[in-house]
């Protein structure tokens, strides 16, 4: 019988848990969680997104997206605007306050990454990152 640590899926799961714990710890003061941070990071790379697109790209349940966007709007980090393509839809866009928050958290995010990948050399970190991108494939949007 294989040991638990021989299971790559389990190791990825454990790494994901640890990463989430570290990110949530550094986000704690802001009142945000990793889900909020991921949404802000996604919005930083686009001109805005419909809530259903956020759900699909981030892998979050559509009902969770509404609450996350509400939270970000309360903090003025994001706002809903009428969609240029469909008057019934709203596009979620990152605000300047959201961009400033992301700039302020860049260093903390780097510390989390460095803690997670501390045992690796710089070259190994690059290889790991490339492998994770390949494994994740289209799931990263």
mmCIF file with all atom_site columns, N, CA, C and O in Angstrom, residues 3 5 23-24 29 35-36 39 46 51 53-54 78 88 92 101 106 117-118 129 133:
data_model
loop_
_atom_site.group_PDB
_atom_site.id
_atom_site.type_symbol
_atom_site.label_atom_id
_atom_site.label_alt_id
_atom_site.label_comp_id
_atom_site.label_asym_id
_atom_site.label_entity_id
_atom_site.label_seq_id
_atom_site.pdbx_PDB_ins_code
_atom_site.Cartn_x
_atom_site.Cartn_y
_atom_site.Cartn_z
_atom_site.occupancy
_atom_site.B_iso_or_equiv
_atom_site.pdbx_formal_charge
_atom_site.auth_seq_id
_atom_site.auth_comp_id
_atom_site.auth_asym_id
_atom_site.auth_atom_id
_atom_site.pdbx_PDB_model_num
ATOM 1  N N  . UNK A 1 3   ? 2.122   5.022  0.703   1.00 0.00 ? 3   UNK A N  1
ATOM 2  C CA . UNK A 1 3   ? 1.977   5.994  1.785   1.00 0.00 ? 3   UNK A CA 1
ATOM 3  C C  . UNK A 1 3   ? 1.307   7.256  1.264   1.00 0.00 ? 3   UNK A C  1
ATOM 4  O O  . UNK A 1 3   ? 1.342   7.561  0.070   1.00 0.00 ? 3   UNK A O  1
ATOM 5  N N  . UNK A 1 5   ? 2.123   10.314 1.532   1.00 0.00 ? 5   UNK A N  1
ATOM 6  C CA . UNK A 1 5   ? 3.030   11.283 0.928   1.00 0.00 ? 5   UNK A CA 1
ATOM 7  C C  . UNK A 1 5   ? 3.549   10.860 -0.434  1.00 0.00 ? 5   UNK A C  1
ATOM 8  O O  . UNK A 1 5   ? 4.245   11.617 -1.093  1.00 0.00 ? 5   UNK A O  1
ATOM 9  N N  . UNK A 1 23  ? -1.720  32.998 3.172   1.00 0.00 ? 23  UNK A N  1
ATOM 10 C CA . UNK A 1 23  ? -2.316  34.176 2.546   1.00 0.00 ? 23  UNK A CA 1
ATOM 11 C C  . UNK A 1 23  ? -3.397  34.777 3.442   1.00 0.00 ? 23  UNK A C  1
ATOM 12 O O  . UNK A 1 23  ? -3.474  35.991 3.610   1.00 0.00 ? 23  UNK A O  1
ATOM 13 N N  . UNK A 1 24  ? -4.230  33.926 4.022   1.00 0.00 ? 24  UNK A N  1
ATOM 14 C CA . UNK A 1 24  ? -5.290  34.443 4.883   1.00 0.00 ? 24  UNK A CA 1
ATOM 15 C C  . UNK A 1 24  ? -4.722  35.130 6.119   1.00 0.00 ? 24  UNK A C  1
ATOM 16 O O  . UNK A 1 24  ? -5.281  36.114 6.595   1.00 0.00 ? 24  UNK A O  1
ATOM 17 N N  . UNK A 1 29  ? -5.647  41.458 8.580   1.00 0.00 ? 29  UNK A N  1
ATOM 18 C CA . UNK A 1 29  ? -5.844  42.847 9.009   1.00 0.00 ? 29  UNK A CA 1
ATOM 19 C C  . UNK A 1 29  ? -6.783  43.612 8.092   1.00 0.00 ? 29  UNK A C  1
ATOM 20 O O  . UNK A 1 29  ? -7.512  44.484 8.535   1.00 0.00 ? 29  UNK A O  1
ATOM 21 N N  . UNK A 1 35  ? -9.936  34.374 -1.247  1.00 0.00 ? 35  UNK A N  1
ATOM 22 C CA . UNK A 1 35  ? -10.903 34.459 -2.357  1.00 0.00 ? 35  UNK A CA 1
ATOM 23 C C  . UNK A 1 35  ? -11.035 35.893 -2.868  1.00 0.00 ? 35  UNK A C  1
ATOM 24 O O  . UNK A 1 35  ? -11.126 36.119 -4.062  1.00 0.00 ? 35  UNK A O  1
ATOM 25 N N  . UNK A 1 36  ? -11.056 36.853 -1.959  1.00 0.00 ? 36  UNK A N  1
ATOM 26 C CA . UNK A 1 36  ? -11.124 38.260 -2.357  1.00 0.00 ? 36  UNK A CA 1
ATOM 27 C C  . UNK A 1 36  ? -9.862  38.652 -3.126  1.00 0.00 ? 36  UNK A C  1
ATOM 28 O O  . UNK A 1 36  ? -9.915  39.312 -4.169  1.00 0.00 ? 36  UNK A O  1
ATOM 29 N N  . UNK A 1 39  ? -9.762  37.341 -6.607  1.00 0.00 ? 39  UNK A N  1
ATOM 30 C CA . UNK A 1 39  ? -10.639 38.105 -7.485  1.00 0.00 ? 39  UNK A CA 1
ATOM 31 C C  . UNK A 1 39  ? -9.996  39.431 -7.869  1.00 0.00 ? 39  UNK A C  1
ATOM 32 O O  . UNK A 1 39  ? -10.032 39.845 -9.035  1.00 0.00 ? 39  UNK A O  1
ATOM 33 N N  . UNK A 1 46  ? -7.545  42.427 -16.330 1.00 0.00 ? 46  UNK A N  1
ATOM 34 C CA . UNK A 1 46  ? -8.543  42.591 -17.389 1.00 0.00 ? 46  UNK A CA 1
ATOM 35 C C  . UNK A 1 46  ? -9.259  43.924 -17.217 1.00 0.00 ? 46  UNK A C  1
ATOM 36 O O  . UNK A 1 46  ? -9.061  44.626 -16.232 1.00 0.00 ? 46  UNK A O  1
ATOM 37 N N  . UNK A 1 51  ? -19.968 38.719 -13.532 1.00 0.00 ? 51  UNK A N  1
ATOM 38 C CA . UNK A 1 51  ? -19.897 37.846 -12.358 1.00 0.00 ? 51  UNK A CA 1
ATOM 39 C C  . UNK A 1 51  ? -19.844 36.383 -12.766 1.00 0.00 ? 51  UNK A C  1
ATOM 40 O O  . UNK A 1 51  ? -19.113 35.598 -12.159 1.00 0.00 ? 51  UNK A O  1
ATOM 41 N N  . UNK A 1 53  ? -18.448 35.193 -15.399 1.00 0.00 ? 53  UNK A N  1
ATOM 42 C CA . UNK A 1 53  ? -17.076 34.953 -15.855 1.00 0.00 ? 53  UNK A CA 1
ATOM 43 C C  . UNK A 1 53  ? -16.146 34.766 -14.659 1.00 0.00 ? 53  UNK A C  1
ATOM 44 O O  . UNK A 1 53  ? -15.275 33.891 -14.663 1.00 0.00 ? 53  UNK A O  1
ATOM 45 N N  . UNK A 1 54  ? -16.332 35.592 -13.636 1.00 0.00 ? 54  UNK A N  1
ATOM 46 C CA . UNK A 1 54  ? -15.516 35.443 -12.424 1.00 0.00 ? 54  UNK A CA 1
ATOM 47 C C  . UNK A 1 54  ? -15.713 34.063 -11.818 1.00 0.00 ? 54  UNK A C  1
ATOM 48 O O  . UNK A 1 54  ? -14.753 33.418 -11.396 1.00 0.00 ? 54  UNK A O  1
ATOM 49 N N  . UNK A 1 78  ? -13.545 47.416 -5.691  1.00 0.00 ? 78  UNK A N  1
ATOM 50 C CA . UNK A 1 78  ? -14.146 47.034 -6.967  1.00 0.00 ? 78  UNK A CA 1
ATOM 51 C C  . UNK A 1 78  ? -15.524 47.680 -7.035  1.00 0.00 ? 78  UNK A C  1
ATOM 52 O O  . UNK A 1 78  ? -16.076 48.086 -6.007  1.00 0.00 ? 78  UNK A O  1
ATOM 53 N N  . UNK A 1 88  ? -28.632 44.472 -19.115 1.00 0.00 ? 88  UNK A N  1
ATOM 54 C CA . UNK A 1 88  ? -29.120 43.730 -17.943 1.00 0.00 ? 88  UNK A CA 1
ATOM 55 C C  . UNK A 1 88  ? -27.981 43.202 -17.076 1.00 0.00 ? 88  UNK A C  1
ATOM 56 O O  . UNK A 1 88  ? -28.202 42.817 -15.941 1.00 0.00 ? 88  UNK A O  1
ATOM 57 N N  . UNK A 1 92  ? -17.854 43.761 -13.285 1.00 0.00 ? 92  UNK A N  1
ATOM 58 C CA . UNK A 1 92  ? -17.106 44.083 -12.072 1.00 0.00 ? 92  UNK A CA 1
ATOM 59 C C  . UNK A 1 92  ? -15.729 44.582 -12.513 1.00 0.00 ? 92  UNK A C  1
ATOM 60 O O  . UNK A 1 92  ? -15.042 43.924 -13.289 1.00 0.00 ? 92  UNK A O  1
ATOM 61 N N  . UNK A 1 101 ? -4.352  48.628 -3.099  1.00 0.00 ? 101 UNK A N  1
ATOM 62 C CA . UNK A 1 101 ? -4.311  47.510 -2.147  1.00 0.00 ? 101 UNK A CA 1
ATOM 63 C C  . UNK A 1 101 ? -3.408  46.403 -2.675  1.00 0.00 ? 101 UNK A C  1
ATOM 64 O O  . UNK A 1 101 ? -2.579  45.857 -1.934  1.00 0.00 ? 101 UNK A O  1
ATOM 65 N N  . UNK A 1 106 ? 1.828   43.271 -2.534  1.00 0.00 ? 106 UNK A N  1
ATOM 66 C CA . UNK A 1 106 ? 2.793   42.545 -3.365  1.00 0.00 ? 106 UNK A CA 1
ATOM 67 C C  . UNK A 1 106 ? 3.923   41.941 -2.539  1.00 0.00 ? 106 UNK A C  1
ATOM 68 O O  . UNK A 1 106 ? 4.282   40.780 -2.715  1.00 0.00 ? 106 UNK A O  1
ATOM 69 N N  . UNK A 1 117 ? 8.116   28.035 -0.882  1.00 0.00 ? 117 UNK A N  1
ATOM 70 C CA . UNK A 1 117 ? 9.117   27.436 -1.768  1.00 0.00 ? 117 UNK A CA 1
ATOM 71 C C  . UNK A 1 117 ? 10.536  27.566 -1.206  1.00 0.00 ? 117 UNK A C  1
ATOM 72 O O  . UNK A 1 117 ? 11.509  27.348 -1.927  1.00 0.00 ? 117 UNK A O  1
ATOM 73 N N  . UNK A 1 118 ? 10.644  27.888 0.058   1.00 0.00 ? 118 UNK A N  1
ATOM 74 C CA . UNK A 1 118 ? 11.935  28.090 0.705   1.00 0.00 ? 118 UNK A CA 1
ATOM 75 C C  . UNK A 1 118 ? 12.956  26.983 0.495   1.00 0.00 ? 118 UNK A C  1
ATOM 76 O O  . UNK A 1 118 ? 14.135  27.270 0.292   1.00 0.00 ? 118 UNK A O  1
ATOM 77 N N  . UNK A 1 129 ? 7.078   26.407 -10.960 1.00 0.00 ? 129 UNK A N  1
ATOM 78 C CA . UNK A 1 129 ? 6.052   27.324 -11.470 1.00 0.00 ? 129 UNK A CA 1
ATOM 79 C C  . UNK A 1 129 ? 5.606   26.897 -12.878 1.00 0.00 ? 129 UNK A C  1
ATOM 80 O O  . UNK A 1 129 ? 4.404   26.838 -13.162 1.00 0.00 ? 129 UNK A O  1
ATOM 81 N N  . UNK A 1 133 ? 1.848   25.575 -13.956 1.00 0.00 ? 133 UNK A N  1
ATOM 82 C CA . UNK A 1 133 ? 1.087   26.189 -15.055 1.00 0.00 ? 133 UNK A CA 1
ATOM 83 C C  . UNK A 1 133 ? 0.615   25.133 -16.051 1.00 0.00 ? 133 UNK A C  1
ATOM 84 O O  . UNK A 1 133 ? -0.528  25.156 -16.513 1.00 0.00 ? 133 UNK A O  1
#
